[in-house]
Coordinates of C-alpha atoms and ligand atoms in Angstrom, one line a residue:
X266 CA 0.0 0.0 0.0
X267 CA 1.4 3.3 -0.8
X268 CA 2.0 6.3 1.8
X269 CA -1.0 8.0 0.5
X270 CA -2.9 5.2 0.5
X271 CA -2.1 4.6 4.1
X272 CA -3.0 8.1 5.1
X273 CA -6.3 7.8 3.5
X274 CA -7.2 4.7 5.2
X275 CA -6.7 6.1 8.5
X276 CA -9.4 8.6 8.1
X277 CA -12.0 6.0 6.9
X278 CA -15.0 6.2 8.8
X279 CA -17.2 3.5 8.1
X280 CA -21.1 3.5 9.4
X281 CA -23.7 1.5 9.1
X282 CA -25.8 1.2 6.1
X283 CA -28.6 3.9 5.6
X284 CA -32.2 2.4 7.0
X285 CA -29.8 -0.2 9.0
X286 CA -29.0 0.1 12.9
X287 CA -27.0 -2.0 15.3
X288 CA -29.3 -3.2 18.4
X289 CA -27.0 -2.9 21.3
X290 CA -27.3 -3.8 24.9
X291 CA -29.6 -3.0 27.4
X292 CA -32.1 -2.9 24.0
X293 CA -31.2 -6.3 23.4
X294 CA -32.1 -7.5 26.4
X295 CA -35.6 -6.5 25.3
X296 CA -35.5 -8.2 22.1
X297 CA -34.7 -11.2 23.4
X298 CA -38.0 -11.3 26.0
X299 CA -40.2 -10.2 22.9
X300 CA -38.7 -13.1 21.5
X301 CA -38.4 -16.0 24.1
X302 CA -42.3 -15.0 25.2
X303 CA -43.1 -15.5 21.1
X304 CA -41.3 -19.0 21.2
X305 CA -43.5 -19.4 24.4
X306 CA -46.7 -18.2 23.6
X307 CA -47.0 -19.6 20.0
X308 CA -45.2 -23.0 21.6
X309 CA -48.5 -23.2 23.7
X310 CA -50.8 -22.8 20.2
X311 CA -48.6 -26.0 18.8
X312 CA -46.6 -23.5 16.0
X313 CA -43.4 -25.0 15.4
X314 CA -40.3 -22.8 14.5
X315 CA -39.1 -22.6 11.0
X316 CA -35.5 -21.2 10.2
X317 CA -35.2 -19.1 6.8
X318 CA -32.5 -18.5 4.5
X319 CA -32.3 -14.8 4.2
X320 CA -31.5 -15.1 0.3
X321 CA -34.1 -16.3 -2.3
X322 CA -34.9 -16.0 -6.1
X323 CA -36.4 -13.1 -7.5
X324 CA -39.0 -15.2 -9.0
X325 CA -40.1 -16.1 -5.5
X326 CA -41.8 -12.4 -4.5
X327 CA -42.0 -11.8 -8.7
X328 CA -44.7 -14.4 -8.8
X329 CA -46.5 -14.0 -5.1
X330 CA -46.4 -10.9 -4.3
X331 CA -46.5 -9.7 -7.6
X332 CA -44.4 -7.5 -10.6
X333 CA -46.7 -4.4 -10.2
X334 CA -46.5 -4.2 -6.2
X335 CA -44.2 -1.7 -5.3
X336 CA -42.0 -4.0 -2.9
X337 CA -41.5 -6.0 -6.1
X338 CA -40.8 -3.1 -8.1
X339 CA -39.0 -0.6 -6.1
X340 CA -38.1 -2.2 -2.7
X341 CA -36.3 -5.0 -2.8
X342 CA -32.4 -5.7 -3.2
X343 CA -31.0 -8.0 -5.7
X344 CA -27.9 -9.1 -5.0
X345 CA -25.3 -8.7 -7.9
X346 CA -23.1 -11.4 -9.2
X347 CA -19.5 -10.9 -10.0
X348 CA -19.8 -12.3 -13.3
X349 CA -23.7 -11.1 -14.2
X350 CA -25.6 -13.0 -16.5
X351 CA -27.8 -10.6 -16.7
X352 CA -28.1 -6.8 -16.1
X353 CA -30.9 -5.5 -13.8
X354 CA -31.8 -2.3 -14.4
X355 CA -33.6 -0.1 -11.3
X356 CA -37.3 -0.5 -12.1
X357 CA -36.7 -3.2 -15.3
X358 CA -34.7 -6.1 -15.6
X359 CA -32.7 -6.4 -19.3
X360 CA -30.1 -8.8 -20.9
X361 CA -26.6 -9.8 -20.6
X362 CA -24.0 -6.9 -20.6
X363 CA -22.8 -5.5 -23.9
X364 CA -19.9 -3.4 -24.4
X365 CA -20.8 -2.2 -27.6
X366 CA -23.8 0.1 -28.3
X367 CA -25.1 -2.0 -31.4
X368 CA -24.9 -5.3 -29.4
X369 CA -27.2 -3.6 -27.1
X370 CA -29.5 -2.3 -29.3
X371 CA -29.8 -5.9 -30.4
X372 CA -30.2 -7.3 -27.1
X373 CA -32.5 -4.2 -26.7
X374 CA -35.4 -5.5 -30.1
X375 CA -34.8 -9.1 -28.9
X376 CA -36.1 -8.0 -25.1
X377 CA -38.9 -6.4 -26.9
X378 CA -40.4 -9.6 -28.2
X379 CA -42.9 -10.9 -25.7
X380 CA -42.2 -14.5 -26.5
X381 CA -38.2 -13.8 -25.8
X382 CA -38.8 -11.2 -23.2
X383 CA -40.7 -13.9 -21.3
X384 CA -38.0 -16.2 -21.6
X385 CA -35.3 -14.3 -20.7
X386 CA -37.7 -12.9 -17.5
X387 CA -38.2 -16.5 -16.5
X388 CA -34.7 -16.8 -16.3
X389 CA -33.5 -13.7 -14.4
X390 CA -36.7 -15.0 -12.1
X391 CA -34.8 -18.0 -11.2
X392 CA -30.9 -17.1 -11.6
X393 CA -31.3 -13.3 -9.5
X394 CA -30.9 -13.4 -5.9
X395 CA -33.1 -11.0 -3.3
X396 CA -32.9 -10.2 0.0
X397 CA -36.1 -11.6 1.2
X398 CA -38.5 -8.7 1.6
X399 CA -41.1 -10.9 3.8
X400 CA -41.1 -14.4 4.9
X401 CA -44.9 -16.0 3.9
X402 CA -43.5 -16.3 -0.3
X403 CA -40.3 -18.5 1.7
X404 CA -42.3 -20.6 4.1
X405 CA -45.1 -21.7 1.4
X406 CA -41.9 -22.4 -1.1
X407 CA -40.6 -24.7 2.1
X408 CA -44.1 -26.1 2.7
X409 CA -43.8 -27.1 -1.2
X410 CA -40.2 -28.4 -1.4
X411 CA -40.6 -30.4 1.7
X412 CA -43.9 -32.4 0.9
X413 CA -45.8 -30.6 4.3
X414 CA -48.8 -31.4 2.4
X415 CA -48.3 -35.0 3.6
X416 CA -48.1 -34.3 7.2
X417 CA -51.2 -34.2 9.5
X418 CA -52.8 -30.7 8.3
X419 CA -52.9 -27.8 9.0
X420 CA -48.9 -27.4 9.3
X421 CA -48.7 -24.1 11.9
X422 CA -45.3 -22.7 11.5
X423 CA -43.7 -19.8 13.3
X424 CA -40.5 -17.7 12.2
X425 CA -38.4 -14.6 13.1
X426 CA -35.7 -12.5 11.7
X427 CA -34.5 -10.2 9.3
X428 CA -36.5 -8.2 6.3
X429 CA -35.1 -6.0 3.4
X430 CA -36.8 -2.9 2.1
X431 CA -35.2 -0.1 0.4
X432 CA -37.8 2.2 1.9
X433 CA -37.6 6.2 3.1
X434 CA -36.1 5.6 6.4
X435 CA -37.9 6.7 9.3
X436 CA -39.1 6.2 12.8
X437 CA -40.2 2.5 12.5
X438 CA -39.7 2.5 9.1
X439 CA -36.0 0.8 8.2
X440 CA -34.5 -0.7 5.4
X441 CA -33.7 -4.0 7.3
X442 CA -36.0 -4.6 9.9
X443 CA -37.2 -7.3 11.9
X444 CA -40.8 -9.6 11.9
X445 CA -42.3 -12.1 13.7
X446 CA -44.8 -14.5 12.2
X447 CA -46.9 -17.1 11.6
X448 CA -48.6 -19.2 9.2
X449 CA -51.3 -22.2 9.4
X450 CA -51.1 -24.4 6.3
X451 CA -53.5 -26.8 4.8
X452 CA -56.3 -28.7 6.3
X453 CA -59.6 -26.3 6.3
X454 CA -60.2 -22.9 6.1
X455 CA -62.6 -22.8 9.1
X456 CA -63.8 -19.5 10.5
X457 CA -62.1 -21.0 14.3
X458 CA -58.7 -21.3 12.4
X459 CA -58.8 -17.5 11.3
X460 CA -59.6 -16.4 14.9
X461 CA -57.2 -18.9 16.4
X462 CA -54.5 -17.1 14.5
X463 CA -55.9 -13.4 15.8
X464 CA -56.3 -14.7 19.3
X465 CA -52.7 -16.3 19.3
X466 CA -51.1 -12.7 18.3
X467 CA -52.9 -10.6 20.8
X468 CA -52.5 -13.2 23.6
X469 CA -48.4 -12.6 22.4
X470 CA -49.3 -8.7 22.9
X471 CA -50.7 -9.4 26.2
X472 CA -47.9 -11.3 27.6
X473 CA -46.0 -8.3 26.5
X474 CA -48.3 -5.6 27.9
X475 CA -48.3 -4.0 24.8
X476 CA -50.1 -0.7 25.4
X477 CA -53.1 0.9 23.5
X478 CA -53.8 -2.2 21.3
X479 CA -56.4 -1.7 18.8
X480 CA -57.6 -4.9 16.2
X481 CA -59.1 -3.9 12.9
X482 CA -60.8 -6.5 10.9
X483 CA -62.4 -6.9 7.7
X484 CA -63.5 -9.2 5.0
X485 CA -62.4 -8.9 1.6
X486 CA -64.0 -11.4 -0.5
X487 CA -63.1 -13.8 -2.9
X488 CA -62.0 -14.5 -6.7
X489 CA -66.0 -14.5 -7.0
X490 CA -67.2 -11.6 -5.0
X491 CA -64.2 -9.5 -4.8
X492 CA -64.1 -8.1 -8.6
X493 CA -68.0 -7.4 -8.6
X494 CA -67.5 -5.2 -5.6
X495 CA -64.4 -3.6 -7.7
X496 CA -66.0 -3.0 -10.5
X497 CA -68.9 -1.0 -8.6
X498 CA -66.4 0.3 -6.6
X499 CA -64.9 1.5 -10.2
X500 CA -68.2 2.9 -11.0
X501 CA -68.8 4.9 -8.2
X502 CA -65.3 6.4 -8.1
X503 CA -65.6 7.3 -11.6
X504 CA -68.6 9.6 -10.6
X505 CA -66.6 11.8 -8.5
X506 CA -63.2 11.4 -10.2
X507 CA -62.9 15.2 -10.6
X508 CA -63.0 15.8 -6.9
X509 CA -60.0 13.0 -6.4
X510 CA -56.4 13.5 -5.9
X511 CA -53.8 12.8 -9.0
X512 CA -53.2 9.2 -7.1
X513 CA -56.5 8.2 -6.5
X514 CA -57.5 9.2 -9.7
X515 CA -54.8 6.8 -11.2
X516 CA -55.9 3.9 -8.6
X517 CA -59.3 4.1 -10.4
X518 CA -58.2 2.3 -13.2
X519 CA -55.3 0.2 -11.9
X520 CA -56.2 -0.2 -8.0
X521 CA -59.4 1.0 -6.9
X522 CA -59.4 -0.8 -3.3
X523 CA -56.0 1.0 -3.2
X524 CA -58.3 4.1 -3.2
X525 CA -59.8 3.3 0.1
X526 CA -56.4 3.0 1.9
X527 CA -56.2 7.1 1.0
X528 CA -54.7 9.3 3.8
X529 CA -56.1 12.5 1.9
X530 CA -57.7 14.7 4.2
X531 CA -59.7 16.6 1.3
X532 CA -60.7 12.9 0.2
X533 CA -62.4 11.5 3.4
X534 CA -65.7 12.4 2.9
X535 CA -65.8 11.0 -0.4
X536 CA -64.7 7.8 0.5
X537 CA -67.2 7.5 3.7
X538 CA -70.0 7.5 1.0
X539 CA -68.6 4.5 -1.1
X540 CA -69.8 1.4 -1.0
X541 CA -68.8 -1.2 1.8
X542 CA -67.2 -4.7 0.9
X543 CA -69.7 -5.9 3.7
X544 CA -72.7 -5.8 2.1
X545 CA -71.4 -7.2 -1.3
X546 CA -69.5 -10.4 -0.2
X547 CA -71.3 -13.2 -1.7
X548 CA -73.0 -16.0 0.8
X549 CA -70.0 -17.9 1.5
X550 CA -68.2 -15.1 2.1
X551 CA -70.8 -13.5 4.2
X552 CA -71.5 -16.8 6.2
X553 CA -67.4 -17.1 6.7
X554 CA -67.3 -13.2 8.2
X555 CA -70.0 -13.2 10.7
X556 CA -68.8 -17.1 12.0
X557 CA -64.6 -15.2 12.3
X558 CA -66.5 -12.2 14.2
X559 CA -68.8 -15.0 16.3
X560 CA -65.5 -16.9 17.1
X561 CA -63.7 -14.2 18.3
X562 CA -66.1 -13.0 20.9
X563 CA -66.1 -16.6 21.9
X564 CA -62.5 -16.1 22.7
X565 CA -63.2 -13.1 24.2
X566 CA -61.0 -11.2 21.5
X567 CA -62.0 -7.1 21.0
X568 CA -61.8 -6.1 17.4
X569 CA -63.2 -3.2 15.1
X570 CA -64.6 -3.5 11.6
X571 CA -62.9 -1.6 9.7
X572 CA -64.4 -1.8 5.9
X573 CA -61.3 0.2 4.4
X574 CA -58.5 -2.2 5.9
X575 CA -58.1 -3.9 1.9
X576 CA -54.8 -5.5 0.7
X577 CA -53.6 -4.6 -2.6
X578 CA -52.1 -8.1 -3.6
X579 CA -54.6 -10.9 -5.0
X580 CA -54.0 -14.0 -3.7
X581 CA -55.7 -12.6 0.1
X582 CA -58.8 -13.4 0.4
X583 CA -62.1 -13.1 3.3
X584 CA -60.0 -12.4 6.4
X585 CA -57.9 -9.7 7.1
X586 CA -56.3 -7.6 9.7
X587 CA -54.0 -5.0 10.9
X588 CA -53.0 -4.6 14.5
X589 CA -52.0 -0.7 16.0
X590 CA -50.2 -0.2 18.8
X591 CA -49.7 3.2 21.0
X592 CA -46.4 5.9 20.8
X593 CA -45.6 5.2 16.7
X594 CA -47.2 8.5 15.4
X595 CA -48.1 7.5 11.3
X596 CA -46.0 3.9 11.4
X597 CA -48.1 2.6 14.1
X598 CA -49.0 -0.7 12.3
X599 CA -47.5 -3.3 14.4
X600 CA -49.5 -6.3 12.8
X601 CA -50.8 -7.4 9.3
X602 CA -52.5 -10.8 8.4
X603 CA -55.0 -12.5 6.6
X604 CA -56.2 -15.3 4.6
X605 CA -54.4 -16.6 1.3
X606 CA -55.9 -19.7 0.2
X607 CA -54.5 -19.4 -4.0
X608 CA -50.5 -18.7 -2.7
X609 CA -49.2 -22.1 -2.3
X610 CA -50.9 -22.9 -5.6
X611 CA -49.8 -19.8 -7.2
X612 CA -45.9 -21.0 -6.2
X613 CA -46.9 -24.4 -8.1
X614 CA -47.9 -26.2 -4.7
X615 CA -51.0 -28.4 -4.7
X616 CA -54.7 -25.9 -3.8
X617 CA -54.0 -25.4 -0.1
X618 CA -55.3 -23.1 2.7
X619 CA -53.4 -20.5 3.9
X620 CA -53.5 -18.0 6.7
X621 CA -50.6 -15.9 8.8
X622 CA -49.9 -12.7 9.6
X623 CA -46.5 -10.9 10.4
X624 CA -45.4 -8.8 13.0
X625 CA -43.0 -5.7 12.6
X626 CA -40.9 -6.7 15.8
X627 CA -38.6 -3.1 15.5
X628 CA -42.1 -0.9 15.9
X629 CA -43.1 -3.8 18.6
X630 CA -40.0 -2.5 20.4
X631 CA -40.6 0.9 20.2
X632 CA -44.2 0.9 21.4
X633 CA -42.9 -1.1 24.5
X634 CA -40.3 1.3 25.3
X635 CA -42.9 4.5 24.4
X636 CA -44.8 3.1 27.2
X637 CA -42.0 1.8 29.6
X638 CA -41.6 -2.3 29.2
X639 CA -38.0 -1.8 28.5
X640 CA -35.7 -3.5 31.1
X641 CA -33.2 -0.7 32.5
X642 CA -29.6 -1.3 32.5
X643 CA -28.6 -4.7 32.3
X644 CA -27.2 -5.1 36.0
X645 CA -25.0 -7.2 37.4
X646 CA -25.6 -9.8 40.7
X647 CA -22.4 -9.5 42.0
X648 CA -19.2 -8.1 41.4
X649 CA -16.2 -10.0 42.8
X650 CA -13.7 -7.2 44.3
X651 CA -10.7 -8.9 45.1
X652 CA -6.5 -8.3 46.5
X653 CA -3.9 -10.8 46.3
X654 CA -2.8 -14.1 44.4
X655 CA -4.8 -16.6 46.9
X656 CA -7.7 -14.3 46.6
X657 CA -7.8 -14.2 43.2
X658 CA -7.8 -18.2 43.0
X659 CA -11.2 -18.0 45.5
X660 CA -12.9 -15.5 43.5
X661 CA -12.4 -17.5 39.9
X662 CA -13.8 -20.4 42.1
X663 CA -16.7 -18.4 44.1
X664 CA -17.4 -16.4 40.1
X665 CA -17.9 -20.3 39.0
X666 CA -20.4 -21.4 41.8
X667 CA -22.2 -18.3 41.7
X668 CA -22.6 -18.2 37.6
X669 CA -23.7 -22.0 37.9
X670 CA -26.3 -20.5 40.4
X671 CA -27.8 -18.5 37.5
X672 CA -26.4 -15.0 39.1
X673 CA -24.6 -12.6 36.8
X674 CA -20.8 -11.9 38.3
X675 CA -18.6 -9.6 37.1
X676 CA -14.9 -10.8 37.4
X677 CA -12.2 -8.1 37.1
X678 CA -9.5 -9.2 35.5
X679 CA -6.5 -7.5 37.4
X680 CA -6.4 -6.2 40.9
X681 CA -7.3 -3.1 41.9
X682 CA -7.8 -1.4 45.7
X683 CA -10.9 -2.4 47.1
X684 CA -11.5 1.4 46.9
X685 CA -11.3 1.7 43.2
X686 CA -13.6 -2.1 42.9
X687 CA -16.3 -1.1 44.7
X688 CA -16.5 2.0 42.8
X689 CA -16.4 0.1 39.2
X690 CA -19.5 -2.0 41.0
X691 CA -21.5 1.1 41.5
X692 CA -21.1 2.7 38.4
X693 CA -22.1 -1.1 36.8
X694 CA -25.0 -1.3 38.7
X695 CA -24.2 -4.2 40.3
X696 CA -26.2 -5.0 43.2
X697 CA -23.7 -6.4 45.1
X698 CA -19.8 -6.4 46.1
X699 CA -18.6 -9.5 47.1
X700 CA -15.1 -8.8 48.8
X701 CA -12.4 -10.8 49.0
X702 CA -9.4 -10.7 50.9
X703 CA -6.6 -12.1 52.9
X704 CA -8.4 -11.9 55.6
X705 CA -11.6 -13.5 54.1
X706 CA -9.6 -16.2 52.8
X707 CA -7.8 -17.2 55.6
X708 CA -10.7 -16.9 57.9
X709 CA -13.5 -18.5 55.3
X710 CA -15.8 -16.2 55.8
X711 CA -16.5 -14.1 52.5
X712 CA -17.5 -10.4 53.4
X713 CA -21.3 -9.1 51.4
X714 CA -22.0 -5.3 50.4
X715 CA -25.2 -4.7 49.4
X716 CA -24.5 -1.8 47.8
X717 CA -28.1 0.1 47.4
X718 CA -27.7 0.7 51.5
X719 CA -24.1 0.3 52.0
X720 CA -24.5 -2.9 54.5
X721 CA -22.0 -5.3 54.8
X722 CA -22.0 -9.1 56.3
X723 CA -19.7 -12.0 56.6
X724 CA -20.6 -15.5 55.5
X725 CA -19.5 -18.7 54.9
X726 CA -19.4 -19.7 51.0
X727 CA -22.1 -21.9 51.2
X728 CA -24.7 -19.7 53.7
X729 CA -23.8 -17.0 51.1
X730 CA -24.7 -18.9 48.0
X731 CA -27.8 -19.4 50.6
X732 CA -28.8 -15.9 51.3
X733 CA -28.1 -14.7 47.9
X734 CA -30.5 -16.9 46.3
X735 CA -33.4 -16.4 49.2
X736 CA -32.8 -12.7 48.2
X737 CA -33.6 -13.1 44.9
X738 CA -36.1 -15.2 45.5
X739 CA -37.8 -12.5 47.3
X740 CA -37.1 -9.8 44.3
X741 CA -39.0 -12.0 41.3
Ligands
LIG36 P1 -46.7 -0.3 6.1 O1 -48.1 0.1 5.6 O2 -46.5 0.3 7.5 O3 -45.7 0.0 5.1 P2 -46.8 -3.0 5.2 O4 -48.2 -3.2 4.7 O5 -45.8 -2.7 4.2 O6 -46.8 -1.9 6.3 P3 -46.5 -5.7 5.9 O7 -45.8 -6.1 4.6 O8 -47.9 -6.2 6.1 O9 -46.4 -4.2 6.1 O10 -45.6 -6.2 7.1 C1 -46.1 -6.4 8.4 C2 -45.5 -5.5 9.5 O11 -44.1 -5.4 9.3 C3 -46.1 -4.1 9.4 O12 -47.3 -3.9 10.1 C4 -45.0 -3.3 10.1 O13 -45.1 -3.4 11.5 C5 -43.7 -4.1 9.7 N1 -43.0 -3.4 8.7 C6 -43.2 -3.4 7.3 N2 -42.3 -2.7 6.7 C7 -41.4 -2.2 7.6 C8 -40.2 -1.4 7.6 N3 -39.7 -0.9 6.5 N4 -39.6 -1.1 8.8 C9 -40.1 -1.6 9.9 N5 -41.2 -2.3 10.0 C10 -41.9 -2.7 8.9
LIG37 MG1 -44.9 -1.0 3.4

């Protein structure tokens, strides 16, 4: 490397990706307990944990969730080969690199041709790599590569972990960020399944004491009712197009449900007037609705209709739901679900059921510490202040026992004055100083400072180990 080079290097500052964070301690401490009591409560609705690669094709999300969606088209990373075989354009995916210009304007008319363009999509669907942008695309692929169709049905399947969106970053909006979910595979699509599901997450918000939690449900028809209610829907829009924003007026033709998920001030008393999905769900649908609502009050499970709760991609169906939470401002979403019964078939899979919903475990967090469920600083049980060589022998012993205990110990490394020690243990919050000496050594009886009051007391090791778990005993 030359001198220059060298020079350079030394002022490199390198920082975390835009719309990425690092989760550091105490915060972790939380994400772990949201964690563990998902692994808990979901253990106790018989979901078992499924483990994800965090790479898939682009054909995956390409055919579920769809080319027109906008995490399909705008959001989601593709990973880039070293040697490409094809180019992927922002927004359009094209042909092999060319270094001239005319080889390009050939590749150019042959991607033109539908038949060829199709071909050479199918391909960049299979050979591009993503980083996944949701997880219910991955686990109905794994349902289908693994034959789960031949195991008692419905499968119930949990999973957690990392998302990718190249989205605006904002509060509880990032570019990687984190969910919790949960789908039911196969079997029927009873109405009890769909408010199983519902009951399982807010029983998981419960054990969490998630604050101001508010369920919004609706009902969004199927492949028979849903495009009559669209095309009224169309209708009726078109009647008062003129008094419609430039979006809305572009979601007429291409999206009209989209239309009711409008945040337009100037448009909400246009939309109160449309038409609700409710009354035009045909009788299956209808008869599936009012036996979801009738199960959740048997489970004793408060939601709100909410006619306008719609989601834009096609293979949902009849239930669906969004979760809010308190302290998120506009990103207060903590929950979506519903009912998918065409996906698995849609991904080549045999016709199967499907219903899940995922959590967005970073705005989860945030609502908890909004309302004060965070842990405070991680403290430690005991800190092990100790002077001389014999001394130092004890305390790796007494750290041993006492970690083996289940009590956090922190071990300095080199000595320092007792004066110094018990200073480092009050500033690490530890709750006590366990001291050891010459003295203590020699005599076997180990000296306690509790430090909250200053107290101090001599024991033996083993009324010590004694005391210390009868104390925090009393404290849980
Ligand atoms: P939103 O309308 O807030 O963009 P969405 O409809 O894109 O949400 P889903 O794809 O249904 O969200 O994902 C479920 C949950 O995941 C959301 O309710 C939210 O809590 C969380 N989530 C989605 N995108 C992000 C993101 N970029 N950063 C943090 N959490 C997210
Ligand atoms: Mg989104």
């Amino acid at each position: 490397m030359s001198e220059g080079a060298a020079k350079k290097d030394e002022r490199l500052k390198f920082q975390a990706v835009r719309g990425t964070r690092d989760l550091l301690p105490p915060e972790t401490a939380l994400w772990n307990r949201v964690e563990q009591a998902a692994h808990d409560v979901f253990g106790t609705f018989s979901f078992g944990e499924i483990r994800l690669p965090a790479i898939e094709t682009l054909g995956l999300f390409a055919r579920s969730l769809g080319t027109e969606t906008d995490i399909v088209g705008k959001e989601m990373f593709l990973l880039a080969e070293r040697e490409p075989s094809v180019v992927v354009h922002p927004g359009r995916f094209g042909p092999p690199p060319q270094s001239e210009q005319d080889r390009r304007d050939e590749a150019e008319r042959v991607f033109s041709e539908p038949a060829m363009r199709e071909s050479i999509e199918h391909q960049i669907e299979e050979s591009v790599l993503v980083l996944r942008p949701e997880a219910t695309a991955s686990v109905c692929r794994a349902y289908i590569e693994h034959g789960m169709q031949q195991l008692p049905q419905p499968v119930k399947l949990y999973y957690m972990g990392p998302m990718f969106r190249r989205e605006r970053p904002q509060k509880g909006r990032y570019r990687q960020f984190y969910q919790i979910g949960a789908e039911v595979l196969g079997g029927s699509d009873a109405p009890a399944i769909d408010a199983e599901v519902i009951e399982m997450v807010m029983m998981f918000f419960d054990r969490l004491e998630l604050q101001g939690v508010q369920l919004d449900l609706n009902s969004i028809g199927c492949r028979e009712c849903r495009p009559r209610y669209i095309e009224l829907l169309r209708a009726e829009l078109l009647k008062v197009k003129d008094k419609l924003g430039a979006d809305s007026q572009r979601r007429i033709e291409t999206n009209p449900l989209r239309v009711l998920d409008s945040k337009l001030e100037s448009e909400q008393g246009i939309i109160a007037a449309l038409p609700h999905i409710a009354d035009h769900l045909c009788e299956e649908c209808a008869a599936h609705y009012a036996a979801v609502k009738h199960q959740l009050e048997m489970r004793g499970v408060i939601y709100r209709e909410n006619w306008r709760l719609v989601r834009g991609l096609d293979y949902y169906m009849r239930t669906t739901f969004e979760i809010t939470a308190q302290g998120l401002g506009s990103q207060n979403a903590v929950c979506g679900g519903g009912r998918y019964d065409g996906l698995v078939e849609l991904l080549g899979g045999p016709p199967t059921k499907g219903i899940g919903f995922a959590i967005g475990e970073d705005r989860l967090i945030l609502s908890l510490q909004e309302s004060g469920k965070a842990p405070a600083q991680q403290g430690r049980d005991v800190y092990i202040a100790w002077m001389g060589e014999r001394a130092h022998a004890t305390a790796i012993r007494a750290a041993k026992d006492l970690r083996k205990a289940g009590f956090s110990v922190e071990l300095p490394p080199v000595e320092q004055k007792f004066g110094k020690a018990l200073g480092q243990a009050d500033k690490l919050g530890a709750k006590y100083a366990l001291i050891l000496g010459d003295n203590e050594v020699s005599e076997g009886l180990w000296t306690l400072k509790t430090l909250a009051d200053g107290s101090q007391a001599k024991y033996t090791e083993p009324d010590l180990l004694e005391h210390l778990r009868k104390q925090k005993a009393l404290s849980s």
